[in-house]
PDB file of C-alpha atoms in Angstrom:
ATOM      1  CA  MET A 281      47.677  22.872  -8.938  1.00 59.00           C
ATOM      2  CA  ASP A 282      46.494  23.027 -12.170  1.00 75.00           C
ATOM      3  CA  ILE A 283      47.031  18.814 -13.557  1.00 79.00           C
ATOM      4  CA  GLY A 284      50.111  20.350 -15.843  1.00 80.00           C
ATOM      5  CA  THR A 285      52.192  21.794 -13.297  1.00 84.00           C
ATOM      6  CA  ILE A 286      51.413  18.176 -11.600  1.00 82.00           C
ATOM      7  CA  ILE A 287      51.990  15.969 -14.390  1.00 82.00           C
ATOM      8  CA  LYS A 288      55.743  17.912 -14.798  1.00 86.00           C
ATOM      9  CA  GLU A 289      56.120  17.677 -10.671  1.00 86.00           C
ATOM     10  CA  LYS A 290      55.295  14.092 -10.758  1.00 83.00           C
ATOM     11  CA  ARG A 291      57.434  13.512 -14.423  1.00 83.00           C
ATOM     12  CA  VAL A 292      60.581  15.210 -12.616  1.00 89.00           C
ATOM     13  CA  GLU A 293      60.373  13.376  -9.743  1.00 87.00           C
ATOM     14  CA  ASN A 294      60.163   9.991 -11.324  1.00 88.00           C
ATOM     15  CA  ASN A 295      63.353  11.001 -12.877  1.00 89.00           C
ATOM     16  CA  LEU A 296      61.115  10.581 -16.797  1.00 88.00           C
ATOM     17  CA  THR A 297      61.656  12.763 -19.803  1.00 91.00           C
ATOM     18  CA  GLN A 298      58.357  13.635 -21.468  1.00 89.00           C
ATOM     19  CA  GLU A 299      59.756  11.550 -24.286  1.00 90.00           C
ATOM     20  CA  ALA A 300      59.583   8.113 -21.871  1.00 89.00           C
ATOM     21  CA  LEU A 301      56.029   9.327 -19.658  1.00 87.00           C
ATOM     22  CA  ALA A 302      55.481   9.658 -23.837  1.00 86.00           C
ATOM     23  CA  GLN A 303      55.743   5.743 -24.436  1.00 89.00           C
ATOM     24  CA  LYS A 304      53.869   4.731 -21.117  1.00 86.00           C
ATOM     25  CA  PHE A 305      51.230   6.500 -23.041  1.00 84.00           C
ATOM     26  CA  PHE A 306      51.822   5.670 -26.013  1.00 87.00           C
ATOM     27  CA  VAL A 307      51.673   9.580 -27.161  1.00 87.00           C
ATOM     28  CA  THR A 308      53.269  11.698 -28.552  1.00 89.00           C
ATOM     29  CA  ARG A 309      56.236  13.868 -26.861  1.00 88.00           C
ATOM     30  CA  GLN A 310      54.521  17.182 -28.219  1.00 90.00           C
ATOM     31  CA  LEU A 311      51.624  16.105 -26.308  1.00 87.00           C
ATOM     32  CA  ILE A 312      52.885  15.606 -22.869  1.00 86.00           C
ATOM     33  CA  SER A 313      54.280  19.140 -23.749  1.00 88.00           C
ATOM     34  CA  LYS A 314      51.343  20.268 -24.561  1.00 87.00           C
ATOM     35  CA  TRP A 315      49.890  18.878 -21.007  1.00 81.00           C
ATOM     36  CA  GLU A 316      52.276  20.129 -18.985  1.00 84.00           C
ATOM     37  CA  ASN A 317      51.280  24.317 -20.687  1.00 86.00           C
ATOM     38  CA  GLY A 318      47.178  23.818 -20.192  1.00 80.00           C
ATOM     39  CA  LYS A 319      47.687  24.194 -23.792  1.00 82.00           C
ATOM     40  CA  SER A 320      45.504  20.021 -23.696  1.00 79.00           C
ATOM     41  CA  TYR A 321      44.284  17.664 -21.127  1.00 76.00           C
ATOM     42  CA  PRO A 322      44.343  14.755 -20.780  1.00 80.00           C
ATOM     43  CA  ASP A 323      41.043  12.804 -21.600  1.00 77.00           C
ATOM     44  CA  LEU A 324      39.373  10.675 -18.389  1.00 73.00           C
ATOM     45  CA  LYS A 325      41.284   7.013 -18.957  1.00 79.00           C
ATOM     46  CA  GLN A 326      44.432   9.208 -18.848  1.00 81.00           C
ATOM     47  CA  VAL A 327      43.281  10.937 -16.116  1.00 80.00           C
ATOM     48  CA  VAL A 328      43.143   7.480 -14.161  1.00 81.00           C
ATOM     49  CA  GLN A 329      46.716   6.008 -15.685  1.00 83.00           C
ATOM     50  CA  LEU A 330      48.360   9.339 -14.753  1.00 81.00           C
ATOM     51  CA  SER A 331      47.021   9.108 -10.790  1.00 80.00           C
ATOM     52  CA  GLU A 332      48.468   5.325 -11.305  1.00 84.00           C
ATOM     53  CA  LEU A 333      51.746   6.065 -12.330  1.00 84.00           C
ATOM     54  CA  PHE A 334      52.408   9.119 -10.467  1.00 82.00           C
ATOM     55  CA  ASN A 335      50.248   7.367  -7.156  1.00 84.00           C
ATOM     56  CA  ILE A 336      48.935  10.543  -6.036  1.00 80.00           C
ATOM     57  CA  SER A 337      44.309  10.636  -5.874  1.00 76.00           C
ATOM     58  CA  LEU A 338      42.094  11.311  -8.656  1.00 70.00           C
ATOM     59  CA  GLU A 339      40.854  13.928  -6.716  1.00 68.00           C
ATOM     60  CA  ARG A 340      44.203  16.386  -5.618  1.00 70.00           C
ATOM     61  CA  LEU A 341      44.633  15.735 -10.087  1.00 67.00           C
ATOM     62  CA  MET A 342      41.346  17.074 -10.807  1.00 66.00           C
ATOM     63  CA  LYS A 343      39.828  19.503  -7.354  1.00 59.00           C
ATOM     64  CA  GLU A 344      41.534  22.671  -8.620  1.00 51.00           C
ATOM     65  CA  ASP A 345      41.859  22.144 -12.685  1.00 54.00           C
ATOM     66  CA  THR A 346      38.314  23.115 -12.949  1.00 53.00           C
ATOM     67  CA  GLU A 347      38.057  24.145 -16.184  1.00 57.00           C
ATOM     68  CA  MET A 348      40.123  20.212 -17.673  1.00 54.00           C
ATOM     69  CA  VAL A 349      36.721  18.716 -15.890  1.00 54.00           C
ATOM     70  CA  GLU A 350      34.492  20.476 -17.097  1.00 55.00           C
ATOM     71  CA  GLU A 351      36.480  19.558 -21.020  1.00 55.00           C
ATOM     72  CA  LEU A 352      35.914  15.825 -19.462  1.00 54.00           C
ATOM     73  CA  ASN A 353      32.910  16.761 -18.508  1.00 51.00           C
ATOM     74  CA  PHE A 354      31.730  18.032 -22.585  1.00 50.00           C
ATOM     75  CA  ASP A 355      33.738  15.129 -23.817  1.00 53.00           C
ATOM     76  CA  THR A 356      32.222  13.119 -22.177  1.00 54.00           C
ATOM     77  CA  LYS A 357      28.699  13.865 -22.633  1.00 54.00           C
ATOM     78  CA  ARG A 358      29.551  14.197 -26.479  1.00 58.00           C
ATOM     79  CA  LYS A 359      30.623  10.721 -26.627  1.00 57.00           C
ATOM     80  CA  LYS A 360      27.178   9.782 -25.250  1.00 63.00           C
ATOM     81  CA  PHE A 361      25.138  11.499 -27.609  1.00 56.00           C
ATOM     82  CA  PHE A 362      27.479  10.148 -30.536  1.00 61.00           C
ATOM     83  CA  LYS A 363      27.100   6.565 -29.450  1.00 69.00           C
ATOM     84  CA  LEU A 364      23.251   7.854 -28.812  1.00 69.00           C
ATOM     85  CA  PHE A 365      23.053   9.534 -31.979  1.00 70.00           C
ATOM     86  CA  PHE A 366      24.634   5.834 -34.057  1.00 71.00           C
ATOM     87  CA  LEU A 367      22.621   3.179 -33.162  1.00 75.00           C
ATOM     88  CA  LEU A 368      19.240   5.431 -33.383  1.00 77.00           C
ATOM     89  CA  ILE A 369      20.860   5.360 -36.691  1.00 79.00           C
ATOM     90  CA  THR A 370      22.368   1.821 -36.500  1.00 78.00           C
ATOM     91  CA  ILE A 371      18.591   0.637 -36.252  1.00 79.00           C
ATOM     92  CA  MET A 372      16.779   2.686 -38.927  1.00 78.00           C
ATOM     93  CA  VAL A 373      18.498   2.007 -41.365  1.00 73.00           C
ATOM     94  CA  VAL A 374      18.241  -1.806 -40.061  1.00 73.00           C
ATOM     95  CA  GLY A 375      15.055  -1.380 -40.035  1.00 69.00           C
ATOM     96  CA  VAL A 376      14.156   0.340 -43.657  1.00 64.00           C
ATOM     97  CA  VAL A 377      16.421  -2.386 -45.369  1.00 60.00           C
ATOM     98  CA  SER A 378      14.612  -5.099 -42.977  1.00 61.00           C
ATOM     99  CA  PHE A 379      11.413  -4.270 -44.890  1.00 52.00           C
ATOM    100  CA  PHE A 380      12.149  -3.079 -48.243  1.00 52.00           C
ATOM    101  CA  GLY A 381      13.769  -6.826 -47.884  1.00 53.00           C
ATOM    102  CA  ILE A 382      10.754  -8.605 -46.418  1.00 51.00           C
ATOM    103  CA  ILE A 383       8.977  -7.322 -49.523  1.00 44.00           C
ATOM    104  CA  TRP A 384      10.845  -7.370 -52.471  1.00 49.00           C
ATOM    105  CA  TRP A 385      11.944 -11.145 -51.010  1.00 51.00           C
ATOM    106  CA  ILE A 386       8.082 -12.724 -50.439  1.00 52.00           C
ATOM    107  CA  ASN A 387       7.110 -11.430 -53.938  1.00 58.00           C
ATOM    108  CA  PRO A 388       7.552 -13.836 -56.645  1.00 71.00           C
ATOM    109  CA  VAL A 389      10.243 -12.847 -59.013  1.00 80.00           C
ATOM    110  CA  PHE A 390       8.709 -12.158 -62.916  1.00 85.00           C
ATOM    111  CA  LEU A 391      11.367 -13.654 -65.233  1.00 89.00           C
ATOM    112  CA  THR A 392      11.073 -11.502 -68.506  1.00 90.00           C
ATOM    113  CA  ALA A 393      12.579 -12.360 -72.689  1.00 92.00           C
ATOM    114  CA  ASP A 394      16.432 -10.382 -71.172  1.00 90.00           C
ATOM    115  CA  ASP A 395      16.585 -13.174 -68.107  1.00 89.00           C
ATOM    116  CA  ILE A 396      16.263 -16.170 -69.878  1.00 91.00           C
ATOM    117  CA  GLN A 397      18.605 -18.159 -72.826  1.00 93.00           C
ATOM    118  CA  ILE A 398      16.274 -20.510 -74.629  1.00 95.00           C
ATOM    119  CA  THR A 399      18.678 -23.827 -74.726  1.00 95.00           C
ATOM    120  CA  LYS A 400      15.639 -25.815 -76.885  1.00 95.00           C
ATOM    121  CA  ILE A 401      12.359 -26.598 -77.489  1.00 96.00           C
ATOM    122  CA  THR A 402      11.019 -29.509 -78.098  1.00 96.00           C
ATOM    123  CA  LYS A 403       7.009 -30.480 -79.829  1.00 95.00           C
ATOM    124  CA  LYS A 404       4.792 -32.833 -79.560  1.00 95.00           C
ATOM    125  CA  VAL A 405       1.515 -32.669 -82.783  1.00 95.00           C
ATOM    126  CA  LEU A 406      -1.408 -34.513 -81.663  1.00 94.00           C
ATOM    127  CA  PRO A 407      -3.376 -35.403 -83.863  1.00 94.00           C
ATOM    128  CA  GLU A 408      -7.339 -35.767 -84.578  1.00 93.00           C
ATOM    129  CA  LYS A 409      -9.399 -37.724 -82.376  1.00 90.00           C
ATOM    130  CA  GLU A 410     -12.219 -38.567 -80.780  1.00 91.00           C
ATOM    131  CA  MET A 411     -13.546 -38.981 -77.951  1.00 87.00           C
ATOM    132  CA  THR A 412     -17.121 -39.733 -75.959  1.00 87.00           C
ATOM    133  CA  ILE A 413     -18.039 -37.560 -73.916  1.00 83.00           C
ATOM    134  CA  ALA A 414     -18.545 -40.538 -70.247  1.00 80.00           C
ATOM    135  CA  ARG A 415     -21.625 -37.492 -68.280  1.00 80.00           C
ATOM    136  CA  THR A 416     -23.844 -37.214 -72.079  1.00 83.00           C
ATOM    137  CA  GLY A 417     -22.589 -40.049 -74.102  1.00 85.00           C
ATOM    138  CA  GLU A 418     -22.227 -37.774 -77.051  1.00 86.00           C
ATOM    139  CA  LYS A 419     -19.245 -38.213 -79.192  1.00 88.00           C
ATOM    140  CA  VAL A 420     -17.016 -35.591 -80.289  1.00 88.00           C
ATOM    141  CA  THR A 421     -13.212 -34.952 -82.601  1.00 90.00           C
ATOM    142  CA  LEU A 422     -10.795 -33.118 -80.835  1.00 91.00           C
ATOM    143  CA  PRO A 423      -9.090 -31.355 -83.141  1.00 92.00           C
ATOM    144  CA  GLU A 424      -4.988 -30.988 -84.264  1.00 94.00           C
ATOM    145  CA  ASP A 425      -2.516 -29.551 -81.519  1.00 95.00           C
ATOM    146  CA  VAL A 426       0.171 -29.364 -80.610  1.00 96.00           C
ATOM    147  CA  GLU A 427       2.334 -28.864 -77.135  1.00 96.00           C
ATOM    148  CA  TYR A 428       5.387 -27.769 -76.505  1.00 96.00           C
ATOM    149  CA  THR A 429       8.508 -28.359 -73.434  1.00 96.00           C
ATOM    150  CA  ILE A 430      10.610 -25.197 -73.808  1.00 96.00           C
ATOM    151  CA  HIS A 431      14.364 -25.530 -71.946  1.00 96.00           C
ATOM    152  CA  PHE A 432      15.715 -23.043 -70.906  1.00 95.00           C
ATOM    153  CA  LYS A 433      18.206 -21.404 -68.029  1.00 92.00           C
ATOM    154  CA  THR A 434      19.008 -17.615 -65.780  1.00 89.00           C
ATOM    155  CA  LYS A 435      21.851 -15.966 -64.627  1.00 77.00           C
ATOM    156  CA  GLY A 436      19.633 -14.255 -62.585  1.00 72.00           C
ATOM    157  CA  TRP A 437      21.115 -13.077 -59.024  1.00 73.00           C
ATOM    158  CA  LEU A 438      19.793 -14.904 -55.487  1.00 75.00           C
ATOM    159  CA  ILE A 439      16.870 -16.837 -58.736  1.00 80.00           C
ATOM    160  CA  ASN A 440      16.396 -20.406 -57.608  1.00 81.00           C
ATOM    161  CA  LEU A 441      14.453 -22.046 -60.181  1.00 87.00           C
ATOM    162  CA  THR A 442      11.568 -24.668 -59.680  1.00 86.00           C
ATOM    163  CA  ASN A 443      11.646 -28.515 -62.438  1.00 88.00           C
ATOM    164  CA  THR A 444       8.817 -26.565 -63.981  1.00 91.00           C
ATOM    165  CA  ALA A 445       9.040 -23.033 -64.148  1.00 91.00           C
ATOM    166  CA  GLY A 446       6.540 -21.472 -66.430  1.00 92.00           C
ATOM    167  CA  MET A 447       2.985 -22.148 -67.748  1.00 94.00           C
ATOM    168  CA  LYS A 448       0.341 -21.216 -70.554  1.00 94.00           C
ATOM    169  CA  MET A 449      -1.950 -18.737 -69.300  1.00 92.00           C
ATOM    170  CA  TYR A 450      -3.505 -18.225 -72.081  1.00 91.00           C
ATOM    171  CA  SER A 451      -3.764 -17.774 -76.202  1.00 92.00           C
ATOM    172  CA  ASP A 452      -5.566 -15.013 -78.973  1.00 90.00           C
ATOM    173  CA  GLU A 453      -5.833 -16.072 -83.081  1.00 87.00           C
ATOM    174  CA  ALA A 454      -1.856 -15.189 -82.687  1.00 84.00           C
ATOM    175  CA  GLY A 455       0.720 -15.901 -79.526  1.00 95.00           C
ATOM    176  CA  ILE A 456       0.611 -18.155 -77.087  1.00 96.00           C
ATOM    177  CA  LEU A 457       0.968 -16.224 -73.508  1.00 95.00           C
ATOM    178  CA  VAL A 458       3.758 -18.240 -70.821  1.00 96.00           C
ATOM    179  CA  ASP A 459       4.829 -16.617 -67.322  1.00 92.00           C
ATOM    180  CA  VAL A 460       8.002 -17.693 -65.900  1.00 92.00           C
ATOM    181  CA  LYS A 461       7.836 -17.437 -61.738  1.00 88.00           C
ATOM    182  CA  ALA A 462      11.315 -18.082 -60.201  1.00 86.00           C
ATOM    183  CA  GLU A 463      12.095 -17.622 -56.398  1.00 80.00           C
ATOM    184  CA  HIS A 464      14.412 -15.878 -54.028  1.00 75.00           C
ATOM    185  CA  HIS A 465      17.113 -18.125 -52.706  1.00 70.00           C
ATOM    186  CA  LEU A 466      20.549 -17.546 -50.920  1.00 65.00           C
ATOM    187  CA  TYR A 467      21.746 -20.656 -52.262  1.00 65.00           C
ATOM    188  CA  SER A 468      20.022 -20.516 -56.043  1.00 61.00           C
ATOM    189  CA  HIS A 469      21.570 -24.319 -56.760  1.00 73.00           C
ATOM    190  CA  ASN A 470      18.779 -24.422 -59.941  1.00 81.00           C
ATOM    191  CA  LYS A 471      19.256 -22.001 -62.800  1.00 87.00           C
ATOM    192  CA  GLU A 472      17.729 -24.441 -65.518  1.00 91.00           C
ATOM    193  CA  SER A 473      13.899 -25.211 -65.693  1.00 93.00           C
ATOM    194  CA  THR A 474      10.955 -25.683 -68.336  1.00 96.00           C
ATOM    195  CA  ILE A 475       7.823 -23.442 -70.098  1.00 96.00           C
ATOM    196  CA  VAL A 476       5.671 -26.716 -69.758  1.00 96.00           C
ATOM    197  CA  ILE A 477       3.059 -25.278 -73.200  1.00 96.00           C
ATOM    198  CA  LYS A 478       0.219 -28.387 -72.598  1.00 94.00           C
ATOM    199  CA  SER A 479      -3.036 -28.188 -75.079  1.00 93.00           C
ATOM    200  CA  ASP A 480      -6.341 -27.178 -73.762  1.00 90.00           C
ATOM    201  CA  ARG A 481      -8.326 -29.087 -76.213  1.00 89.00           C
ATOM    202  CA  GLU A 482     -10.018 -31.827 -74.084  1.00 86.00           C
ATOM    203  CA  ARG A 483     -10.035 -29.364 -71.069  1.00 84.00           C
ATOM    204  CA  LYS A 484     -11.809 -26.869 -73.307  1.00 82.00           C
ATOM    205  CA  LEU A 485     -14.122 -29.153 -75.865  1.00 78.00           C
ATOM    206  CA  PHE A 486     -16.751 -27.002 -77.168  1.00 78.00           C
ATOM    207  CA  ASP A 487     -14.823 -23.394 -77.096  1.00 81.00           C
ATOM    208  CA  PRO A 488     -10.593 -24.842 -78.067  1.00 82.00           C
ATOM    209  CA  ASP A 489      -7.881 -22.839 -77.132  1.00 88.00           C
ATOM    210  CA  LEU A 490      -5.636 -24.815 -79.349  1.00 93.00           C
ATOM    211  CA  ASN A 491      -1.793 -23.306 -79.715  1.00 95.00           C
ATOM    212  CA  ILE A 492      -1.694 -24.916 -83.150  1.00 94.00           C
ATOM    213  CA  GLY A 493      -0.377 -21.688 -85.869  1.00 94.00           C
ATOM    214  CA  LYS A 494       1.093 -19.283 -82.989  1.00 95.00           C
ATOM    215  CA  SER A 495       3.670 -18.238 -81.998  1.00 96.00           C
ATOM    216  CA  ILE A 496       5.212 -17.806 -78.586  1.00 97.00           C
ATOM    217  CA  TYR A 497       4.897 -14.704 -75.955  1.00 97.00           C
ATOM    218  CA  LEU A 498       6.360 -14.345 -72.699  1.00 95.00           C
ATOM    219  CA  GLN A 499       4.660 -11.892 -70.104  1.00 92.00           C
ATOM    220  CA  ASN A 500       5.909  -8.819 -69.618  1.00 91.00           C
ATOM    221  CA  MET A 501       4.892  -6.833 -66.962  1.00 86.00           C
ATOM    222  CA  LYS A 502       6.704  -3.478 -67.439  1.00 87.00           C
ATOM    223  CA  LYS A 503       4.775  -4.264 -71.133  1.00 88.00           C
ATOM    224  CA  THR A 504       2.010  -4.392 -70.071  1.00 86.00           C
ATOM    225  CA  SER A 505       1.702  -0.948 -67.692  1.00 86.00           C
ATOM    226  CA  GLN A 506       3.098   0.768 -69.953  1.00 86.00           C
ATOM    227  CA  TRP A 507      -0.071  -0.424 -72.299  1.00 82.00           C
ATOM    228  CA  PHE A 508      -2.458   0.935 -70.143  1.00 83.00           C
ATOM    229  CA  GLU A 509      -1.313   3.884 -69.238  1.00 82.00           C
ATOM    230  CA  GLU A 510      -1.622   4.878 -72.646  1.00 82.00           C
ATOM    231  CA  HIS A 511      -4.346   3.455 -73.518  1.00 78.00           C
ATOM    232  CA  GLN A 512      -6.504   5.022 -70.092  1.00 73.00           C
ATOM    233  CA  LYS A 513     -10.085   5.443 -71.930  1.00 66.00           C
ATOM    234  CA  LYS A 514      -9.889   2.551 -73.353  1.00 66.00           C
ATOM    235  CA  MET A 515     -12.365  -0.033 -72.534  1.00 65.00           C
ATOM    236  CA  ASP A 516     -10.693  -2.935 -74.134  1.00 73.00           C
ATOM    237  CA  PHE A 517      -7.309  -4.871 -73.591  1.00 80.00           C
ATOM    238  CA  PRO A 518      -4.658  -5.410 -75.030  1.00 85.00           C
ATOM    239  CA  SER A 519      -2.445  -7.979 -77.592  1.00 89.00           C
ATOM    240  CA  ILE A 520      -0.322 -10.924 -76.102  1.00 92.00           C
ATOM    241  CA  SER A 521       1.605  -9.425 -79.002  1.00 90.00           C
ATOM    242  CA  GLN A 522       1.470  -5.764 -77.235  1.00 89.00           C
ATOM    243  CA  SER A 523       2.021  -6.700 -74.152  1.00 88.00           C
ATOM    244  CA  ALA A 524       5.293  -9.175 -73.742  1.00 93.00           C
ATOM    245  CA  ASP A 525       7.692 -10.882 -75.475  1.00 94.00           C
ATOM    246  CA  LYS A 526       7.841 -12.810 -78.384  1.00 95.00           C
ATOM    247  CA  ILE A 527      10.897 -15.565 -77.507  1.00 95.00           C
ATOM    248  CA  ALA A 528       9.311 -18.784 -79.744  1.00 95.00           C
ATOM    249  CA  ASP A 529       7.894 -17.236 -83.656  1.00 95.00           C
ATOM    250  CA  ILE A 530       6.024 -19.364 -85.110  1.00 95.00           C
ATOM    251  CA  LYS A 531       7.863 -20.224 -88.768  1.00 94.00           C
ATOM    252  CA  GLU A 532      10.446 -21.757 -86.142  1.00 94.00           C
ATOM    253  CA  LEU A 533       8.324 -23.797 -84.278  1.00 95.00           C
ATOM    254  CA  GLU A 534       7.070 -25.296 -87.654  1.00 93.00           C
ATOM    255  CA  GLN A 535      10.515 -26.198 -87.974  1.00 93.00           C
ATOM    256  CA  LEU A 536      11.388 -28.751 -85.248  1.00 93.00           C
ATOM    257  CA  SER A 537      10.850 -31.859 -85.533  1.00 90.00           C
ATOM    258  CA  ASP A 538       7.256 -34.132 -83.389  1.00 84.00           C
ATOM    259  CA  LYS A 539       9.550 -35.823 -80.119  1.00 73.00           C
TER     260      LYS A 539
END
């Protein structure tokens, strides 16, 4: 006797309509009808519930209905396969995201001119200064120079700034190159910082890298890489104006008053 016939017999014996039985299993009346007509089969959980409801053994419910048993076995195997499949996909996705997330997280963030908004620039003029070299006793005259402090803010996502995020790297005849480094942080509480441009006149006594009379440029790694790609056969290096973005023009800087 197949399971559909058993379900119908037991339903009638217990004075249950198809609608009443459907409500007990939270399914539709049409599904109960399909069970009884052999057009569909209950799943394993529902077979156990039917066994308990009608006080009939699982062996009797499933013994003679080999077609239903095969379908239940197939359904169980299919569920196991999909569980394993989705588990492997989840592990792969988490692994890939974690790998690239760690690489992204540990790399320093170099801000570009588009990432910052300058709020104020202060200037300190350093007049000529006489000094004596302690080791030799030689007297030298330090040339006039300037120092700048650039105040800026950023709106970068998950970006946190230290109090001094940028400094001078070097300069050429026309420009001062600075870079601004930030860090990734879940709680990016500090969005304002400074770029400090100090004078090198005391550190480089005989070949001073002066700031006076020069515009200020912010490092642009993409522009630098692009320049080298376009000039692969050349042995020289790009000028600061070719590889960086101007953030303060000399005319603007000359207008600033000494602090």
